[in-house]
Amino acid sequence: MAEKKSEFPALKNDRLLRAARGESVDKVPVWAMRQAGRYLPEFREVRAQYDFFTMCRTPEVACQVTLQPLDRFPLDAAIIFSDILVVPQALGMEVQMKPGEGPVFPSPLSGPEDLDRLCNPKDVCAKLQYVFDAITLTRHKLDGRAPLIGFCGAPWTIMAYMIEGKGSKTMSNAKCWLYRHPEASHRLLKTITDATIAYLVGQVKAGAQLLQVFESHAEHLGPNLFQEFSLPYLKRICDEVKDQVAALDLQDIPMTVFPKGGHFALRELGRLRYEVVGIDWTVDPILARQLVGPNKTLQGNLDPCALYADPIQIDSSVKDMVEKFGCERYIANLGHGMYPDMDPRHLAAFVEAVHTHSTK
Ligand code: CP3
């Protein structure tokens, strides 16, 4: 495996990895969730030619759009173009991406009997080879300009999509399972977790240099449901990915957990083996540090909508954010993803402000 790693171009910018491990940096590293997306005209041009999941399944295209934001902005990370919903697809569920509507599952899980429809989690990696190929290709094409982030959805977030079949304000169908079918819920979460662990280890083998786990629907759980239906699976993912990566003699890579809307979970998440905890924009950075504790790196958390302000205001919001988080153990980002109607020049202002206000 050591030979395979050395085949990749040497990393010329390791700020993200240094910050994730708690080492000192010359400037705070910065990237943006959904940095490859419809706010970029060059992305829309590619998107007009392909269906969304065709883009994900075509390594050359996934690689091309992953690199687009790095060609424009001095970002300190690339994130592989894909989606968290490729895992339920690999488990046998159909998912379509409807323009203007987002993801739709034509036949969501309606009750515990539907769990029989799912494939064996051991078989997902063979079906996700296209993601691994996209990661390996992108590591080469990046030429060491920045590290490449791999990712997945957390089990509760994926379960919620599999049951709701689309976005939902309340997640009441998925939460109905937690209260009415707790045993089946745990069976489903275990299946997703098994698939996810294999999938993340596959991403590391393919060349991912940091892994982020998106618990995008944490806000619907509250502390008690989180404790029972999210935390144990987030813990298993981090423990088993790290153990399997070590057993394969691969280099340990940092992992990030992002519990969107999960302010109530920050203290508990600070006790897991994730090196980085993502913070959404509703949490005060100083409180986040107190809750997560001193030995973790924080990532976040500018309100994405702050990018609608003019660049001078963006600069002062970033200055305030960097002062509150501090320049050590910090990765600058938005508190959630970018929106399609954002001005790319405002992301440029965000990135520049982070580097300016954090230079030693
Ligand atoms: O640049 C990047 O961040 C990498 C690519 C990426 C996408 N999705 C591409 C995408 C990543 C990391 C994701 C993760 C993802 N996907 C999450 C977790 C992050 C979060 O937002 O909380 C979730 C919940 C999904 C599921 C998903 N995919 C939704 C809800 C939507 C619709 C919302 C939207 O922005 O339209 C998608 C679609 C999607 N995923 C797009 C992109 C670029 C836009 C779809 C399109 O081009 O038609």
mmCIF file of C-alpha atoms and ligand atoms in Angstrom:
data_model
loop_
_atom_site.group_PDB
_atom_site.id
_atom_site.type_symbol
_atom_site.label_atom_id
_atom_site.label_comp_id
_atom_site.label_asym_id
_atom_site.label_seq_id
_atom_site.Cartn_x
_atom_site.Cartn_y
_atom_site.Cartn_z
ATOM 1 C CA MET A 1 0.000 0.000 0.000
ATOM 2 C CA ALA A 2 2.912 2.327 0.689
ATOM 3 C CA GLU A 3 3.884 2.021 -3.003
ATOM 4 C CA LYS A 4 0.372 2.929 -4.080
ATOM 5 C CA LYS A 5 0.385 6.075 -1.976
ATOM 6 C CA SER A 6 3.698 7.277 -3.326
ATOM 7 C CA GLU A 7 2.274 7.059 -6.845
ATOM 8 C CA PHE A 8 0.242 10.202 -6.137
ATOM 9 C CA PRO A 9 1.765 13.662 -6.713
ATOM 10 C CA ALA A 10 3.266 15.193 -3.547
ATOM 11 C CA LEU A 11 0.999 17.485 -1.529
ATOM 12 C CA LYS A 12 2.034 21.137 -1.884
ATOM 13 C CA ASN A 13 -0.553 22.592 0.504
ATOM 14 C CA ASP A 14 -1.155 20.629 3.706
ATOM 15 C CA ARG A 15 -2.831 23.379 5.788
ATOM 16 C CA LEU A 16 -6.098 21.462 6.023
ATOM 17 C CA LEU A 17 -4.450 18.255 7.254
ATOM 18 C CA ARG A 18 -2.198 20.130 9.673
ATOM 19 C CA ALA A 19 -5.122 22.050 11.166
ATOM 20 C CA ALA A 20 -7.177 18.834 11.418
ATOM 21 C CA ARG A 21 -4.361 17.218 13.427
ATOM 22 C CA GLY A 22 -3.928 20.265 15.661
ATOM 23 C CA GLU A 23 -0.569 21.323 14.170
ATOM 24 C CA SER A 24 0.296 24.973 13.588
ATOM 25 C CA VAL A 25 -0.464 26.593 10.205
ATOM 26 C CA ASP A 26 0.736 29.709 8.345
ATOM 27 C CA LYS A 27 -2.894 30.617 7.538
ATOM 28 C CA VAL A 28 -6.238 29.121 8.524
ATOM 29 C CA PRO A 29 -7.302 26.615 5.831
ATOM 30 C CA VAL A 30 -10.599 27.301 4.090
ATOM 31 C CA TRP A 31 -13.049 25.484 1.824
ATOM 32 C CA ALA A 32 -16.819 25.662 1.323
ATOM 33 C CA MET A 33 -19.462 22.969 1.496
ATOM 34 C CA ARG A 34 -21.049 22.660 -1.993
ATOM 35 C CA GLN A 35 -18.086 24.527 -3.487
ATOM 36 C CA ALA A 36 -18.631 22.483 -6.676
ATOM 37 C CA GLY A 37 -22.161 23.394 -7.684
ATOM 38 C CA ARG A 38 -24.692 25.368 -9.614
ATOM 39 C CA TYR A 39 -23.475 28.817 -8.474
ATOM 40 C CA LEU A 40 -20.576 28.292 -10.918
ATOM 41 C CA PRO A 41 -21.451 28.899 -14.605
ATOM 42 C CA GLU A 42 -18.870 26.290 -15.657
ATOM 43 C CA PHE A 43 -20.665 23.723 -13.445
ATOM 44 C CA ARG A 44 -24.064 24.587 -14.975
ATOM 45 C CA GLU A 45 -22.551 24.107 -18.413
ATOM 46 C CA VAL A 46 -21.487 20.541 -17.574
ATOM 47 C CA ARG A 47 -24.710 19.854 -15.662
ATOM 48 C CA ALA A 48 -26.779 20.821 -18.748
ATOM 49 C CA GLN A 49 -25.204 17.898 -20.607
ATOM 50 C CA TYR A 50 -25.756 15.122 -18.040
ATOM 51 C CA ASP A 51 -28.187 13.766 -15.498
ATOM 52 C CA PHE A 52 -26.899 14.403 -11.937
ATOM 53 C CA PHE A 53 -26.108 10.770 -11.099
ATOM 54 C CA THR A 54 -24.518 10.246 -14.520
ATOM 55 C CA MET A 55 -22.094 12.998 -13.514
ATOM 56 C CA CYS A 56 -21.382 11.135 -10.265
ATOM 57 C CA ARG A 57 -20.876 7.839 -12.121
ATOM 58 C CA THR A 58 -18.507 9.223 -14.764
ATOM 59 C CA PRO A 59 -15.087 9.674 -13.119
ATOM 60 C CA GLU A 60 -13.794 12.159 -15.735
ATOM 61 C CA VAL A 61 -16.847 14.394 -15.233
ATOM 62 C CA ALA A 62 -16.841 14.075 -11.433
ATOM 63 C CA CYS A 63 -13.128 14.963 -11.494
ATOM 64 C CA GLN A 64 -13.668 17.927 -13.826
ATOM 65 C CA VAL A 65 -16.338 19.560 -11.615
ATOM 66 C CA THR A 66 -14.400 18.774 -8.411
ATOM 67 C CA LEU A 67 -11.510 20.843 -9.770
ATOM 68 C CA GLN A 68 -13.593 23.774 -11.071
ATOM 69 C CA PRO A 69 -13.699 25.744 -7.785
ATOM 70 C CA LEU A 70 -9.952 25.169 -7.235
ATOM 71 C CA ASP A 71 -9.191 26.733 -10.613
ATOM 72 C CA ARG A 72 -11.013 29.892 -9.497
ATOM 73 C CA PHE A 73 -10.206 30.286 -5.799
ATOM 74 C CA PRO A 74 -7.128 29.531 -3.619
ATOM 75 C CA LEU A 75 -9.049 26.880 -1.661
ATOM 76 C CA ASP A 76 -7.232 24.639 0.796
ATOM 77 C CA ALA A 77 -9.273 21.511 -0.011
ATOM 78 C CA ALA A 78 -11.117 19.768 -2.812
ATOM 79 C CA ILE A 79 -14.187 17.627 -2.029
ATOM 80 C CA ILE A 80 -14.986 14.817 -4.426
ATOM 81 C CA PHE A 81 -18.091 15.475 -6.488
ATOM 82 C CA SER A 82 -20.691 12.852 -5.531
ATOM 83 C CA ASP A 83 -23.708 12.654 -3.226
ATOM 84 C CA ILE A 84 -24.546 11.034 0.105
ATOM 85 C CA LEU A 85 -27.427 9.222 -1.640
ATOM 86 C CA VAL A 86 -25.167 6.940 -3.700
ATOM 87 C CA VAL A 87 -25.124 4.635 -0.637
ATOM 88 C CA PRO A 88 -28.906 3.977 -0.564
ATOM 89 C CA GLN A 89 -28.685 3.519 -4.345
ATOM 90 C CA ALA A 90 -26.010 0.869 -3.841
ATOM 91 C CA LEU A 91 -28.254 -0.756 -1.220
ATOM 92 C CA GLY A 92 -30.813 -1.234 -3.981
ATOM 93 C CA MET A 93 -33.036 1.850 -3.797
ATOM 94 C CA GLU A 94 -33.825 4.014 -6.802
ATOM 95 C CA VAL A 95 -33.001 7.723 -6.388
ATOM 96 C CA GLN A 96 -33.660 10.443 -8.956
ATOM 97 C CA MET A 97 -32.388 14.034 -8.812
ATOM 98 C CA LYS A 98 -35.232 16.284 -9.919
ATOM 99 C CA PRO A 99 -34.204 19.790 -11.012
ATOM 100 C CA GLY A 100 -35.752 22.359 -8.682
ATOM 101 C CA GLU A 101 -36.966 19.668 -6.277
ATOM 102 C CA GLY A 102 -33.864 17.783 -5.162
ATOM 103 C CA PRO A 103 -33.554 14.038 -4.562
ATOM 104 C CA VAL A 104 -36.627 11.795 -4.860
ATOM 105 C CA PHE A 105 -36.975 8.076 -4.041
ATOM 106 C CA PRO A 106 -39.912 6.753 -6.123
ATOM 107 C CA SER A 107 -40.397 3.803 -3.700
ATOM 108 C CA PRO A 108 -39.320 4.816 -0.200
ATOM 109 C CA LEU A 109 -39.329 2.286 2.673
ATOM 110 C CA SER A 110 -42.894 2.204 3.983
ATOM 111 C CA GLY A 111 -42.490 -0.249 6.873
ATOM 112 C CA PRO A 112 -40.095 -2.758 8.464
ATOM 113 C CA GLU A 113 -41.128 -5.453 5.928
ATOM 114 C CA ASP A 114 -39.454 -3.322 3.228
ATOM 115 C CA LEU A 115 -36.031 -3.940 4.809
ATOM 116 C CA ASP A 116 -36.020 -7.222 2.858
ATOM 117 C CA ARG A 117 -35.716 -5.133 -0.324
ATOM 118 C CA LEU A 118 -32.212 -3.973 0.636
ATOM 119 C CA CYS A 119 -29.052 -5.637 -0.679
ATOM 120 C CA ASN A 120 -26.324 -7.054 1.517
ATOM 121 C CA PRO A 121 -24.143 -4.151 2.772
ATOM 122 C CA LYS A 122 -21.082 -6.288 1.903
ATOM 123 C CA ASP A 123 -21.917 -5.802 -1.780
ATOM 124 C CA VAL A 124 -22.062 -1.990 -1.871
ATOM 125 C CA CYS A 125 -18.361 -1.408 -2.541
ATOM 126 C CA ALA A 126 -18.455 -3.255 -5.855
ATOM 127 C CA LYS A 127 -21.323 -0.968 -6.916
ATOM 128 C CA LEU A 128 -19.521 2.182 -5.788
ATOM 129 C CA GLN A 129 -16.300 1.510 -7.674
ATOM 130 C CA TYR A 130 -17.056 4.592 -9.802
ATOM 131 C CA VAL A 131 -16.592 6.818 -6.716
ATOM 132 C CA PHE A 132 -13.243 5.179 -5.958
ATOM 133 C CA ASP A 133 -12.179 5.659 -9.592
ATOM 134 C CA ALA A 134 -13.209 9.336 -9.452
ATOM 135 C CA ILE A 135 -11.179 9.813 -6.249
ATOM 136 C CA THR A 136 -8.041 8.190 -7.690
ATOM 137 C CA LEU A 137 -8.289 10.167 -10.927
ATOM 138 C CA THR A 138 -8.866 13.416 -9.033
ATOM 139 C CA ARG A 139 -5.852 12.809 -6.746
ATOM 140 C CA HIS A 140 -3.716 12.654 -9.884
ATOM 141 C CA LYS A 141 -5.297 15.660 -11.603
ATOM 142 C CA LEU A 142 -5.136 17.763 -8.436
ATOM 143 C CA ASP A 143 -1.373 17.417 -8.670
ATOM 144 C CA GLY A 144 -1.019 18.047 -4.935
ATOM 145 C CA ARG A 145 -2.583 21.534 -5.038
ATOM 146 C CA ALA A 146 -4.782 20.674 -2.038
ATOM 147 C CA PRO A 147 -5.922 17.550 -0.176
ATOM 148 C CA LEU A 148 -8.973 15.647 -1.425
ATOM 149 C CA ILE A 149 -11.907 15.130 0.958
ATOM 150 C CA GLY A 150 -14.097 12.031 0.717
ATOM 151 C CA PHE A 151 -17.498 11.907 2.404
ATOM 152 C CA CYS A 152 -20.686 10.048 3.245
ATOM 153 C CA GLY A 153 -24.026 10.680 4.932
ATOM 154 C CA ALA A 154 -24.431 9.545 8.549
ATOM 155 C CA PRO A 155 -26.777 6.589 9.093
ATOM 156 C CA TRP A 156 -29.713 8.563 10.571
ATOM 157 C CA THR A 157 -29.571 11.122 7.723
ATOM 158 C CA ILE A 158 -29.563 8.325 5.107
ATOM 159 C CA MET A 159 -32.346 6.433 6.934
ATOM 160 C CA ALA A 160 -34.469 9.589 6.951
ATOM 161 C CA TYR A 161 -34.146 9.924 3.144
ATOM 162 C CA MET A 162 -34.890 6.222 2.595
ATOM 163 C CA ILE A 163 -38.162 6.543 4.528
ATOM 164 C CA GLU A 164 -39.281 10.069 3.608
ATOM 165 C CA GLY A 165 -38.335 9.599 -0.051
ATOM 166 C CA LYS A 166 -37.555 13.325 -0.358
ATOM 167 C CA GLY A 167 -36.778 16.354 1.780
ATOM 168 C CA SER A 168 -39.211 16.953 4.645
ATOM 169 C CA LYS A 169 -39.789 19.800 7.108
ATOM 170 C CA THR A 170 -40.677 17.470 9.986
ATOM 171 C CA MET A 171 -39.159 14.040 9.118
ATOM 172 C CA SER A 172 -42.294 12.671 10.786
ATOM 173 C CA ASN A 173 -42.380 9.438 8.739
ATOM 174 C CA ALA A 174 -38.774 8.608 9.605
ATOM 175 C CA LYS A 175 -39.253 9.630 13.255
ATOM 176 C CA CYS A 176 -42.398 7.492 13.376
ATOM 177 C CA TRP A 177 -40.091 4.484 12.811
ATOM 178 C CA LEU A 178 -37.877 5.526 15.757
ATOM 179 C CA TYR A 179 -40.878 5.546 18.115
ATOM 180 C CA ARG A 180 -42.987 2.757 16.638
ATOM 181 C CA HIS A 181 -40.351 0.372 15.223
ATOM 182 C CA PRO A 182 -37.190 0.945 17.281
ATOM 183 C CA GLU A 183 -35.848 -2.570 16.620
ATOM 184 C CA ALA A 184 -36.328 -2.293 12.844
ATOM 185 C CA SER A 185 -34.821 1.213 12.985
ATOM 186 C CA HIS A 186 -31.681 -0.193 14.605
ATOM 187 C CA ARG A 187 -31.552 -2.973 11.980
ATOM 188 C CA LEU A 188 -31.745 -0.387 9.186
ATOM 189 C CA LEU A 189 -29.150 1.872 10.850
ATOM 190 C CA LYS A 190 -26.837 -1.120 11.244
ATOM 191 C CA THR A 191 -27.168 -2.036 7.561
ATOM 192 C CA ILE A 192 -26.375 1.543 6.529
ATOM 193 C CA THR A 193 -23.459 1.696 9.002
ATOM 194 C CA ASP A 194 -21.927 -1.559 7.706
ATOM 195 C CA ALA A 195 -22.173 -0.283 4.122
ATOM 196 C CA THR A 196 -20.769 3.122 5.102
ATOM 197 C CA ILE A 197 -17.718 1.729 6.906
ATOM 198 C CA ALA A 198 -16.760 -0.368 3.869
ATOM 199 C CA TYR A 199 -17.441 2.602 1.588
ATOM 200 C CA LEU A 200 -15.216 4.993 3.583
ATOM 201 C CA VAL A 201 -12.361 2.493 3.817
ATOM 202 C CA GLY A 202 -12.671 2.099 0.030
ATOM 203 C CA GLN A 203 -12.386 5.893 -0.334
ATOM 204 C CA VAL A 204 -9.178 5.918 1.738
ATOM 205 C CA LYS A 205 -7.720 3.094 -0.379
ATOM 206 C CA ALA A 206 -8.626 5.086 -3.493
ATOM 207 C CA GLY A 207 -6.801 8.198 -2.239
ATOM 208 C CA ALA A 208 -9.124 10.295 -0.030
ATOM 209 C CA GLN A 209 -7.053 12.346 2.440
ATOM 210 C CA LEU A 210 -9.760 13.354 4.948
ATOM 211 C CA LEU A 211 -13.275 11.956 5.416
ATOM 212 C CA GLN A 212 -16.357 13.971 6.368
ATOM 213 C CA VAL A 213 -19.521 12.357 7.743
ATOM 214 C CA PHE A 214 -22.620 14.543 7.175
ATOM 215 C CA GLU A 215 -25.317 14.168 9.863
ATOM 216 C CA SER A 216 -27.439 16.742 8.034
ATOM 217 C CA HIS A 217 -30.663 15.834 9.850
ATOM 218 C CA ALA A 218 -29.370 15.925 13.426
ATOM 219 C CA GLU A 219 -31.716 18.822 14.175
ATOM 220 C CA HIS A 220 -34.751 16.544 14.030
ATOM 221 C CA LEU A 221 -33.528 14.230 16.777
ATOM 222 C CA GLY A 222 -32.969 16.211 19.992
ATOM 223 C CA PRO A 223 -30.652 14.870 22.712
ATOM 224 C CA ASN A 224 -32.476 11.624 23.586
ATOM 225 C CA LEU A 225 -33.112 10.333 20.088
ATOM 226 C CA PHE A 226 -29.594 11.428 19.081
ATOM 227 C CA GLN A 227 -28.109 9.414 21.937
ATOM 228 C CA GLU A 228 -29.947 6.276 20.853
ATOM 229 C CA PHE A 229 -30.166 6.483 17.056
ATOM 230 C CA SER A 230 -27.229 8.595 15.882
ATOM 231 C CA LEU A 231 -24.297 8.675 18.324
ATOM 232 C CA PRO A 232 -23.599 4.903 18.516
ATOM 233 C CA TYR A 233 -23.437 4.653 14.720
ATOM 234 C CA LEU A 234 -21.253 7.756 14.337
ATOM 235 C CA LYS A 235 -18.924 6.219 16.928
ATOM 236 C CA ARG A 236 -18.799 2.840 15.169
ATOM 237 C CA ILE A 237 -18.031 4.489 11.822
ATOM 238 C CA CYS A 238 -15.050 6.425 13.185
ATOM 239 C CA ASP A 239 -13.686 3.550 15.309
ATOM 240 C CA GLU A 240 -13.995 0.885 12.627
ATOM 241 C CA VAL A 241 -12.781 3.016 9.719
ATOM 242 C CA LYS A 242 -9.696 4.002 11.724
ATOM 243 C CA ASP A 243 -9.068 0.418 12.862
ATOM 244 C CA GLN A 244 -9.494 -1.037 9.365
ATOM 245 C CA VAL A 245 -7.294 1.649 7.782
ATOM 246 C CA ALA A 246 -4.570 0.824 10.343
ATOM 247 C CA ALA A 247 -4.966 -2.939 9.745
ATOM 248 C CA LEU A 248 -4.454 -2.345 5.998
ATOM 249 C CA ASP A 249 -1.206 -0.478 6.774
ATOM 250 C CA LEU A 250 -2.615 2.692 5.253
ATOM 251 C CA GLN A 251 -1.874 6.086 6.762
ATOM 252 C CA ASP A 252 -4.362 7.248 9.414
ATOM 253 C CA ILE A 253 -6.402 10.104 7.961
ATOM 254 C CA PRO A 254 -8.378 12.753 9.836
ATOM 255 C CA MET A 255 -12.147 12.432 10.074
ATOM 256 C CA THR A 256 -14.788 15.152 10.460
ATOM 257 C CA VAL A 257 -18.296 14.795 11.831
ATOM 258 C CA PHE A 258 -20.803 17.525 10.908
ATOM 259 C CA PRO A 259 -23.993 17.383 12.977
ATOM 260 C CA LYS A 260 -26.133 20.020 11.288
ATOM 261 C CA GLY A 261 -28.571 21.465 13.826
ATOM 262 C CA GLY A 262 -27.055 19.191 16.487
ATOM 263 C CA HIS A 263 -25.758 21.787 18.957
ATOM 264 C CA PHE A 264 -27.052 19.543 21.785
ATOM 265 C CA ALA A 265 -24.651 16.792 20.663
ATOM 266 C CA LEU A 266 -21.388 18.756 20.582
ATOM 267 C CA ARG A 267 -20.136 17.666 23.997
ATOM 268 C CA GLU A 268 -20.695 13.960 23.239
ATOM 269 C CA LEU A 269 -19.169 14.255 19.761
ATOM 270 C CA GLY A 270 -16.065 15.838 21.295
ATOM 271 C CA ARG A 271 -15.442 12.527 23.063
ATOM 272 C CA LEU A 272 -15.337 10.397 19.879
ATOM 273 C CA ARG A 273 -12.195 9.793 17.793
ATOM 274 C CA TYR A 274 -13.136 12.299 15.045
ATOM 275 C CA GLU A 275 -10.366 14.911 14.822
ATOM 276 C CA VAL A 276 -12.711 17.618 13.499
ATOM 277 C CA VAL A 277 -16.238 18.672 14.477
ATOM 278 C CA GLY A 278 -18.230 20.767 11.989
ATOM 279 C CA ILE A 279 -20.280 23.613 13.476
ATOM 280 C CA ASP A 280 -23.363 25.088 11.806
ATOM 281 C CA TRP A 281 -24.006 28.832 11.816
ATOM 282 C CA THR A 282 -26.508 28.783 14.683
ATOM 283 C CA VAL A 283 -23.800 28.015 17.277
ATOM 284 C CA ASP A 284 -21.569 30.685 18.801
ATOM 285 C CA PRO A 285 -17.903 29.723 18.126
ATOM 286 C CA ILE A 286 -16.835 30.370 21.727
ATOM 287 C CA LEU A 287 -19.598 28.129 23.080
ATOM 288 C CA ALA A 288 -18.712 25.480 20.463
ATOM 289 C CA ARG A 289 -15.094 25.418 21.758
ATOM 290 C CA GLN A 290 -16.283 25.009 25.331
ATOM 291 C CA LEU A 291 -18.636 22.177 24.426
ATOM 292 C CA VAL A 292 -16.359 20.240 22.069
ATOM 293 C CA GLY A 293 -13.261 20.682 24.238
ATOM 294 C CA PRO A 294 -9.681 21.769 23.550
ATOM 295 C CA ASN A 295 -8.359 18.673 21.752
ATOM 296 C CA LYS A 296 -10.507 18.853 18.627
ATOM 297 C CA THR A 297 -10.381 21.031 15.538
ATOM 298 C CA LEU A 298 -13.546 22.981 14.741
ATOM 299 C CA GLN A 299 -14.814 23.645 11.223
ATOM 300 C CA GLY A 300 -17.319 26.307 10.177
ATOM 301 C CA ASN A 301 -19.450 28.308 10.527
ATOM 302 C CA LEU A 302 -20.368 31.494 8.634
ATOM 303 C CA ASP A 303 -24.075 31.685 7.821
ATOM 304 C CA PRO A 304 -24.109 30.722 4.104
ATOM 305 C CA CYS A 305 -26.513 33.620 3.507
ATOM 306 C CA ALA A 306 -23.798 36.036 4.684
ATOM 307 C CA LEU A 307 -22.388 35.499 1.172
ATOM 308 C CA TYR A 308 -25.323 37.570 -0.128
ATOM 309 C CA ALA A 309 -23.804 40.627 1.584
ATOM 310 C CA ASP A 310 -21.304 42.835 -0.230
ATOM 311 C CA PRO A 311 -17.609 41.824 -0.100
ATOM 312 C CA ILE A 312 -16.779 44.516 2.506
ATOM 313 C CA GLN A 313 -19.378 43.103 4.878
ATOM 314 C CA ILE A 314 -18.176 39.562 4.117
ATOM 315 C CA ASP A 315 -14.681 40.640 5.112
ATOM 316 C CA SER A 316 -15.846 41.979 8.462
ATOM 317 C CA SER A 317 -18.030 38.897 9.190
ATOM 318 C CA VAL A 318 -15.042 36.649 8.458
ATOM 319 C CA LYS A 319 -12.748 38.748 10.665
ATOM 320 C CA ASP A 320 -15.189 38.365 13.542
ATOM 321 C CA MET A 321 -15.500 34.600 12.911
ATOM 322 C CA VAL A 322 -11.725 34.033 12.782
ATOM 323 C CA GLU A 323 -11.213 36.072 15.971
ATOM 324 C CA LYS A 324 -13.783 33.966 17.807
ATOM 325 C CA PHE A 325 -12.508 30.573 16.607
ATOM 326 C CA GLY A 326 -8.815 31.545 16.772
ATOM 327 C CA CYS A 327 -6.135 30.479 14.285
ATOM 328 C CA GLU A 328 -5.225 27.138 15.912
ATOM 329 C CA ARG A 329 -7.307 23.973 15.555
ATOM 330 C CA TYR A 330 -9.612 25.724 13.115
ATOM 331 C CA ILE A 331 -10.774 25.118 9.525
ATOM 332 C CA ALA A 332 -12.849 27.956 8.070
ATOM 333 C CA ASN A 333 -16.015 27.046 6.173
ATOM 334 C CA LEU A 334 -19.644 28.050 5.895
ATOM 335 C CA GLY A 335 -22.125 26.723 8.434
ATOM 336 C CA HIS A 336 -23.817 24.733 5.609
ATOM 337 C CA GLY A 337 -23.637 24.497 1.808
ATOM 338 C CA MET A 338 -23.642 27.272 -0.778
ATOM 339 C CA TYR A 339 -26.823 28.099 -2.711
ATOM 340 C CA PRO A 340 -27.145 28.158 -6.515
ATOM 341 C CA ASP A 341 -27.899 31.903 -6.682
ATOM 342 C CA MET A 342 -24.701 32.979 -4.923
ATOM 343 C CA ASP A 343 -22.145 35.173 -6.668
ATOM 344 C CA PRO A 344 -18.800 33.359 -7.147
ATOM 345 C CA ARG A 345 -17.003 36.669 -6.460
ATOM 346 C CA HIS A 346 -18.454 36.603 -2.947
ATOM 347 C CA LEU A 347 -16.930 33.182 -2.308
ATOM 348 C CA ALA A 348 -13.639 34.677 -3.520
ATOM 349 C CA ALA A 349 -14.062 37.457 -0.926
ATOM 350 C CA PHE A 350 -14.764 34.849 1.784
ATOM 351 C CA VAL A 351 -11.633 32.813 0.968
ATOM 352 C CA GLU A 352 -9.425 35.893 0.731
ATOM 353 C CA ALA A 353 -10.738 37.270 4.031
ATOM 354 C CA VAL A 354 -9.974 34.010 5.858
ATOM 355 C CA HIS A 355 -6.393 33.995 4.617
ATOM 356 C CA THR A 356 -5.897 37.731 5.284
ATOM 357 C CA HIS A 357 -7.291 37.729 8.810
ATOM 358 C CA SER A 358 -5.407 34.615 9.851
ATOM 359 C CA THR A 359 -1.921 35.284 8.459
ATOM 360 C CA LYS A 360 0.719 35.196 11.158
HETATM 361 O O1 CP3 B 1 -19.064 20.456 -3.573
HETATM 362 C C1 CP3 B 1 -19.462 19.607 -2.746
HETATM 363 O O2 CP3 B 1 -19.846 19.885 -1.601
HETATM 364 C C2 CP3 B 1 -19.344 18.136 -3.122
HETATM 365 C C3 CP3 B 1 -20.504 17.503 -3.597
HETATM 366 C C4 CP3 B 1 -21.716 17.227 -2.732
HETATM 367 C C5 CP3 B 1 -23.016 17.184 -3.292
HETATM 368 N N1 CP3 B 1 -23.861 16.721 -2.336
HETATM 369 C C6 CP3 B 1 -23.349 17.517 -4.676
HETATM 370 C C7 CP3 B 1 -24.723 17.945 -4.988
HETATM 371 C C8 CP3 B 1 -21.823 16.884 -1.380
HETATM 372 C C9 CP3 B 1 -20.751 16.847 -0.298
HETATM 373 C C10 CP3 B 1 -23.186 16.536 -1.151
HETATM 374 C C11 CP3 B 1 -23.681 16.051 0.146
HETATM 375 C C12 CP3 B 1 -25.125 15.966 0.375
HETATM 376 N N2 CP3 B 1 -26.105 15.575 -0.500
HETATM 377 C C13 CP3 B 1 -25.740 16.200 1.627
HETATM 378 C C14 CP3 B 1 -25.011 16.555 2.905
HETATM 379 C C15 CP3 B 1 -24.708 18.000 2.964
HETATM 380 C C16 CP3 B 1 -25.926 18.843 3.243
HETATM 381 O O3 CP3 B 1 -26.317 19.578 2.321
HETATM 382 O O4 CP3 B 1 -26.440 18.759 4.365
HETATM 383 C C17 CP3 B 1 -27.126 16.015 1.466
HETATM 384 C C18 CP3 B 1 -28.197 16.183 2.523
HETATM 385 C C19 CP3 B 1 -27.341 15.612 0.118
HETATM 386 C C20 CP3 B 1 -28.611 15.250 -0.531
HETATM 387 C C21 CP3 B 1 -28.931 16.206 -1.596
HETATM 388 N N3 CP3 B 1 -28.301 16.241 -2.821
HETATM 389 C C22 CP3 B 1 -29.913 17.234 -1.568
HETATM 390 C C23 CP3 B 1 -30.822 17.554 -0.396
HETATM 391 C C24 CP3 B 1 -29.847 17.874 -2.790
HETATM 392 C C25 CP3 B 1 -30.778 18.946 -3.273
HETATM 393 C C26 CP3 B 1 -30.408 20.278 -2.762
HETATM 394 C C27 CP3 B 1 -29.749 21.039 -3.853
HETATM 395 O O5 CP3 B 1 -28.730 21.697 -3.570
HETATM 396 O O6 CP3 B 1 -30.278 21.019 -4.974
HETATM 397 C C28 CP3 B 1 -28.810 17.271 -3.552
HETATM 398 C C29 CP3 B 1 -28.369 17.660 -4.895
HETATM 399 C C30 CP3 B 1 -26.945 18.012 -5.107
HETATM 400 N N4 CP3 B 1 -25.884 17.382 -4.542
HETATM 401 C C31 CP3 B 1 -26.479 19.015 -6.002
HETATM 402 C C32 CP3 B 1 -25.082 18.987 -5.926
HETATM 403 C C33 CP3 B 1 -24.114 19.834 -6.710
HETATM 404 C C34 CP3 B 1 -27.340 19.904 -6.887
HETATM 405 C C35 CP3 B 1 -28.165 19.049 -7.800
HETATM 406 C C36 CP3 B 1 -28.143 19.418 -9.238
HETATM 407 O O7 CP3 B 1 -27.119 19.824 -9.800
HETATM 408 O O8 CP3 B 1 -29.206 19.228 -9.824
#
